[in-house]
Amino acid sequence: MKIGVLTGGGDCPGLNAVIRAVVRKSIQDGHEIVGIKEGWRGILEKNFVPLNRDSVSGILHRGGTILATSRTNVYKIPNGEATVIQNMNEAGLDALVAIGGEDTLGIAAKLFKAGVKVVGVPKTIDNDLYGTDFTFGFDTAVNIATEAIDRLHTTAESHNRVIVVEVMGRHAGWIAVYSGIAGGADIILIPEKPFDIEEVSAVLKKRHSEGRSFSIVVVSEGAKLMTEEKTDKDGSFILSSMKTDAFGHVRLGGIGNVLAEEIEKRTGFETRSTVLGHIQRGGSPTAFDRVLGTRFGIFAAELVEKGEWGKMAALKGTEIVAVSLEEAVGQLKTVDLNLFNVASTFFG
Ligand code: F6P
């Protein structure tokens, strides 16, 4: 078989580990492997590169993706689906391995219905893809955020300040909850639990009245207010940049600064904010993500070998299993409220 592999959506530490595993296993199985550059855009524009053992040598520890990525939505482009099928045929591609999150795999699921032989690998630092316990990239992002919280703790304490740390997490607060628990956050705000600024301020005031002189507030970029004040229709903060991508997602970022201002106004405590942003997506993957990415890549190559199209590699407990792409993209995996309760035990 001639198999194409692509990485789509936001980049994520561990992508190269997956690519390396898919390439090495597929070559062992006697197949030819072609890299598709910049996600779905690469098929539409016939941007292909041959991949061999040498092309994936020395990439396991590297962040980003050697194939580059984009947020191209095939179904927003006139005749997009037909062009993908035609270009695959012209290039002699028998099958595809799509590595991506809900958007990239959502396209894979639709193409599968249109007859394309495709399998998926779940990627996102947000960890919000349904059907898998964890996506690769999440562990690295959590470790980066935790280290940042540790560092912010010492400066917050020295200056008797409140520091608001904004982490990524568009629809789900997994990074906030994990890094918040690991870093000992005093409050964690996530999209799944709309918050009230008055309540947040009251918790901080009580904490400081009981002898604490500083606080760390971790907030997901997609956290929502309970009230209408300063919010969009769905409760998200109105932010300076309201641009959307090809999948209609608003570009987030900025809630931390707004929140810091509001907290300072209400409590009188000197407050600062830090937005971690794309630092959480850059650099070397952790050992956990390298191993998970490698296992996912091998499993995806096995799905191709067995002709199990329309499926995605997923982690369930300690096992890698197959779940249907349709099931995985049908809903989001939001934060388990029992886990949030563990975190909230330490609030205040
Ligand atoms: O989906 C992963 C993610 O990092 C989100 O946490 C974030 O909202 C978004 O991507 C940022 O996208 P971009 O890199 O296109 O600004």
XYZ file of C-alpha atoms and ligand atoms in Angstrom:
364
model
C 0.000 0.000 0.000
C 0.969 3.623 -0.407
C -0.022 5.371 2.816
C -0.254 9.137 3.382
C 0.269 10.651 6.816
C -0.705 14.175 7.877
C -0.786 16.349 11.000
C -3.639 18.883 11.275
C -4.844 21.576 13.684
C -2.702 23.183 16.383
C 0.702 21.576 16.774
C 1.420 19.562 19.869
C 4.475 17.967 21.525
C 4.658 14.299 20.486
C 3.552 14.671 16.850
C 6.989 13.648 15.612
C 6.938 10.559 17.836
C 3.696 9.487 16.126
C 5.017 10.197 12.616
C 8.199 8.231 13.365
C 6.231 5.253 14.682
C 3.813 5.210 11.718
C 6.699 5.407 9.245
C 8.911 2.792 10.922
C 6.070 0.279 11.408
C 4.587 0.768 7.931
C 7.997 0.312 6.281
C 8.470 -2.893 8.313
C 5.076 -4.044 7.035
C 6.267 -3.488 3.458
C 4.357 -0.297 2.648
C 5.378 2.990 1.065
C 4.825 6.118 3.163
C 4.179 9.649 1.930
C 4.114 12.758 4.107
C 1.317 15.237 3.391
C 2.466 18.773 4.240
C 0.375 21.225 6.321
C -2.568 19.006 7.207
C -5.552 18.759 4.857
C -4.192 21.677 2.834
C -1.412 19.370 1.600
C -3.839 17.005 -0.125
C -5.795 19.868 -1.672
C -2.549 21.395 -2.984
C -0.772 18.083 -3.711
C 2.075 18.959 -1.369
C 3.623 15.544 -0.734
C 7.055 14.379 0.463
C 8.364 10.806 0.457
C 9.135 9.515 3.948
C 11.715 6.870 4.789
C 13.737 5.754 7.758
C 16.196 8.635 7.327
C 13.450 11.277 7.248
C 12.257 10.267 10.706
C 15.675 9.789 12.261
C 16.434 12.089 15.221
C 12.906 13.538 15.513
C 11.503 11.634 18.517
C 12.430 14.316 21.043
C 11.624 17.291 18.839
C 8.546 19.479 19.375
C 6.290 20.652 16.538
C 5.774 18.508 13.442
C 8.207 17.781 10.607
C 5.170 17.719 8.284
C 3.952 21.206 9.325
C 0.269 21.789 10.044
C -2.696 24.037 9.264
C -6.312 24.475 10.310
C -7.612 23.832 6.772
C -11.248 22.771 6.640
C -11.822 20.630 3.520
C -15.575 21.138 3.863
C -15.277 24.953 3.709
C -13.581 24.732 0.311
C -15.684 24.373 -2.867
C -15.450 20.730 -4.073
C -13.054 20.064 -1.181
C -14.098 16.456 -0.649
C -13.991 15.591 -4.371
C -10.572 17.268 -4.713
C -9.167 15.225 -1.806
C -10.393 11.984 -3.396
C -9.142 12.946 -6.867
C -5.707 14.048 -5.591
C -5.350 10.877 -3.519
C -6.110 8.793 -6.617
C -3.694 10.764 -8.780
C -0.932 10.369 -6.178
C -1.715 6.638 -5.867
C -2.491 6.975 -2.157
C -4.399 3.926 -0.903
C -4.888 5.044 2.692
C -4.429 7.914 5.129
C -3.293 8.282 8.723
C -4.706 11.573 10.062
C -3.161 12.860 13.300
C -5.266 15.581 14.859
C -7.930 16.779 17.266
C -11.707 17.055 16.891
C -11.529 19.254 13.760
C -8.938 17.229 11.819
C -10.524 13.934 12.828
C -13.997 15.356 12.122
C -12.896 15.759 8.505
C -11.403 12.234 8.556
C -14.764 10.878 9.760
C -16.608 12.606 6.905
C -14.065 11.428 4.314
C -14.431 7.868 5.644
C -18.169 8.106 4.971
C -17.308 9.251 1.446
C -15.258 6.063 0.936
C -11.726 7.192 1.879
C -9.627 4.589 3.715
C -8.523 6.561 6.740
C -7.519 5.950 10.373
C -6.910 8.526 13.104
C -4.576 9.355 15.970
C -5.893 11.638 18.754
C -3.839 14.778 19.338
C -4.471 17.875 21.439
C -2.870 19.506 24.437
C -6.452 20.273 25.581
C -7.186 16.539 26.222
C -10.820 17.142 25.255
C -11.167 14.475 22.560
C -13.852 11.950 23.430
C -13.139 8.202 23.363
C -9.585 8.281 24.722
C -8.503 8.701 28.346
C -5.624 10.922 27.245
C -4.388 12.581 24.078
C -0.635 12.984 23.604
C 0.673 16.511 24.185
C -1.486 17.042 27.254
C 1.113 15.716 29.701
C 3.778 18.045 28.287
C 1.443 21.054 28.497
C 0.533 20.188 32.104
C 4.194 19.912 33.065
C 5.005 23.273 31.472
C 2.030 24.923 33.224
C 2.931 23.307 36.557
C 6.500 24.564 36.362
C 5.164 28.051 35.582
C 2.805 27.920 38.581
C 5.698 26.843 40.842
C 7.735 29.817 39.648
C 4.813 32.232 40.010
C 4.245 30.989 43.560
C 7.627 32.218 44.767
C 7.273 35.684 43.254
C 3.631 35.998 44.397
C 4.702 35.134 47.932
C 7.638 37.588 47.940
C 5.383 40.474 46.864
C 2.154 39.549 48.706
C 0.350 39.453 45.365
C -2.449 37.573 43.697
C -1.241 36.080 40.413
C -3.704 34.909 37.774
C -2.261 32.258 35.429
C -4.122 31.775 32.154
C -3.628 28.357 30.574
C -4.943 26.885 27.320
C -8.200 24.961 27.141
C -10.774 26.213 24.703
C -13.760 24.050 25.632
C -12.458 22.029 28.563
C -10.409 22.808 31.655
C -8.164 19.732 31.772
C -4.876 21.659 31.685
C -6.121 24.074 34.366
C -7.311 21.298 36.690
C -4.230 19.081 36.344
C -1.672 21.902 36.582
C -3.752 23.578 39.289
C -3.786 20.449 41.449
C -0.081 19.773 40.775
C 0.884 23.388 41.438
C -1.342 23.914 44.499
C -3.629 26.576 42.992
C -5.903 28.456 45.401
C -8.681 28.784 42.813
C -9.177 27.072 39.431
C -11.672 28.395 36.871
C -12.715 26.189 33.946
C -15.250 26.377 31.077
C -17.309 23.535 32.580
C -18.095 25.575 35.740
C -19.134 29.172 34.992
C -17.854 31.457 37.740
C -18.908 34.595 39.580
C -16.201 37.246 40.080
C -17.785 38.302 43.392
C -17.436 34.758 44.692
C -13.847 34.463 43.496
C -13.023 37.752 45.242
C -14.785 36.632 48.435
C -12.749 33.402 48.534
C -9.514 35.353 48.104
C -10.489 37.911 50.777
C -11.299 35.114 53.245
C -8.013 33.333 52.459
C -6.017 36.509 53.079
C -7.996 37.355 56.234
C -6.964 33.947 57.584
C -3.289 34.804 57.309
C -2.299 33.970 53.740
C -0.581 36.892 52.003
C -0.633 35.705 48.384
C -2.790 33.608 46.047
C -2.543 31.762 42.757
C -5.611 31.658 40.497
C -5.441 29.312 37.483
C -7.929 30.080 34.715
C -8.617 28.261 31.434
C -8.694 30.581 28.434
C -12.252 29.357 27.739
C -13.613 29.865 31.288
C -17.050 31.469 31.388
C -18.735 34.001 33.628
C -22.065 33.207 35.268
C -23.410 36.684 34.577
C -24.025 38.559 31.339
C -21.621 41.342 32.248
C -18.738 41.691 29.745
C -19.654 38.466 28.040
C -20.458 37.046 24.666
C -23.801 35.226 24.135
C -22.386 31.906 25.386
C -20.886 33.475 28.508
C -17.290 33.760 27.286
C -15.489 37.029 27.943
C -15.595 39.569 25.149
C -11.986 39.891 24.085
C -10.039 42.275 21.929
C -9.468 39.698 19.201
C -12.674 38.042 18.049
C -11.254 36.503 14.859
C -12.410 33.003 14.022
C -10.602 30.133 12.287
C -11.831 27.889 9.432
C -13.782 25.792 11.942
C -15.525 28.849 13.407
C -13.597 28.840 16.712
C -13.024 32.249 18.283
C -9.367 32.973 19.003
C -9.210 33.038 22.784
C -6.691 34.549 25.177
C -7.078 37.519 27.465
C -9.398 36.351 30.222
C -6.462 36.315 32.689
C -5.806 40.039 32.264
C -9.496 40.964 32.613
C -9.840 38.750 35.668
C -6.733 40.211 37.345
C -8.127 43.743 36.942
C -11.510 42.712 38.352
C -9.945 40.911 41.331
C -7.711 43.870 42.190
C -10.693 46.252 41.955
C -12.835 44.121 44.261
C -10.269 42.947 46.824
C -7.710 45.744 46.905
C -4.952 43.090 46.665
C -2.204 43.863 44.191
C -2.807 41.452 41.294
C -0.815 40.426 38.213
C -1.569 38.075 35.378
C 0.526 35.744 33.232
C -0.729 34.236 29.982
C 1.208 31.045 29.184
C -0.142 30.789 25.633
C 1.778 28.852 23.017
C 4.671 28.103 25.391
C 2.424 25.190 26.428
C 2.533 23.797 22.887
C 6.225 24.267 22.134
C 9.378 22.311 22.839
C 10.218 18.714 23.659
C 7.501 16.235 24.609
C 7.699 14.548 28.016
C 8.663 10.870 28.170
C 4.972 10.049 28.753
C 3.935 11.805 25.532
C 6.771 10.221 23.546
C 5.678 6.763 24.697
C 1.950 7.459 24.167
C 2.590 8.978 20.722
C 4.754 5.998 19.763
C 2.101 3.506 20.915
C -0.637 5.423 19.053
C 1.485 5.523 15.881
C 2.214 1.789 15.940
C -1.456 1.023 16.613
C -2.604 3.290 13.756
C -0.209 1.476 11.370
C -1.702 -1.818 12.590
C -5.240 -0.535 11.899
C -4.115 0.250 8.343
C -2.514 -3.191 7.989
C -5.769 -4.841 9.141
C -7.934 -2.560 6.988
C -9.872 -1.253 10.003
C -10.863 2.033 8.396
C -12.795 4.818 10.113
C -11.168 4.046 13.475
C -8.879 5.903 15.830
C -6.229 4.688 18.272
C -7.339 5.439 21.843
C -5.991 4.945 25.359
C -8.395 3.136 27.702
C -6.784 2.504 31.080
C -3.370 1.160 30.130
C -4.425 -0.402 26.808
C -4.485 1.081 23.314
C -7.793 0.205 21.654
C -9.726 1.161 18.514
C -12.729 3.496 18.703
C -14.755 4.740 15.755
C -13.872 8.201 14.468
C -17.548 9.068 14.417
C -17.884 8.285 18.126
C -14.718 10.232 18.990
C -15.780 13.435 17.229
C -19.434 13.205 18.254
C -18.934 15.001 21.567
C -16.263 16.606 23.721
C -14.626 15.048 26.753
C -15.084 17.614 29.491
C -13.487 17.648 32.950
C -14.685 14.937 35.287
C -16.424 16.785 38.111
C -15.064 14.335 40.704
C -11.601 15.467 39.714
C -12.685 19.098 39.985
C -13.932 18.349 43.499
C -10.471 17.041 44.417
C -9.032 20.361 43.218
C -11.678 22.487 44.960
C -10.902 20.923 48.349
C -7.821 23.151 48.313
C -9.525 26.377 47.219
C -9.166 29.350 49.525
O -6.641 23.224 20.459
C -5.401 23.460 21.005
C -5.207 24.924 21.284
O -3.900 25.099 21.780
C -6.240 25.532 22.239
O -5.933 25.288 23.587
C -6.158 26.994 21.851
O -7.371 27.670 22.128
C -5.928 26.954 20.394
O -5.317 25.703 20.111
C -5.062 28.072 19.874
O -5.017 27.994 18.499
P -4.019 28.828 17.574
O -2.634 28.249 17.758
O -4.518 28.599 16.188
O -4.071 30.250 18.035
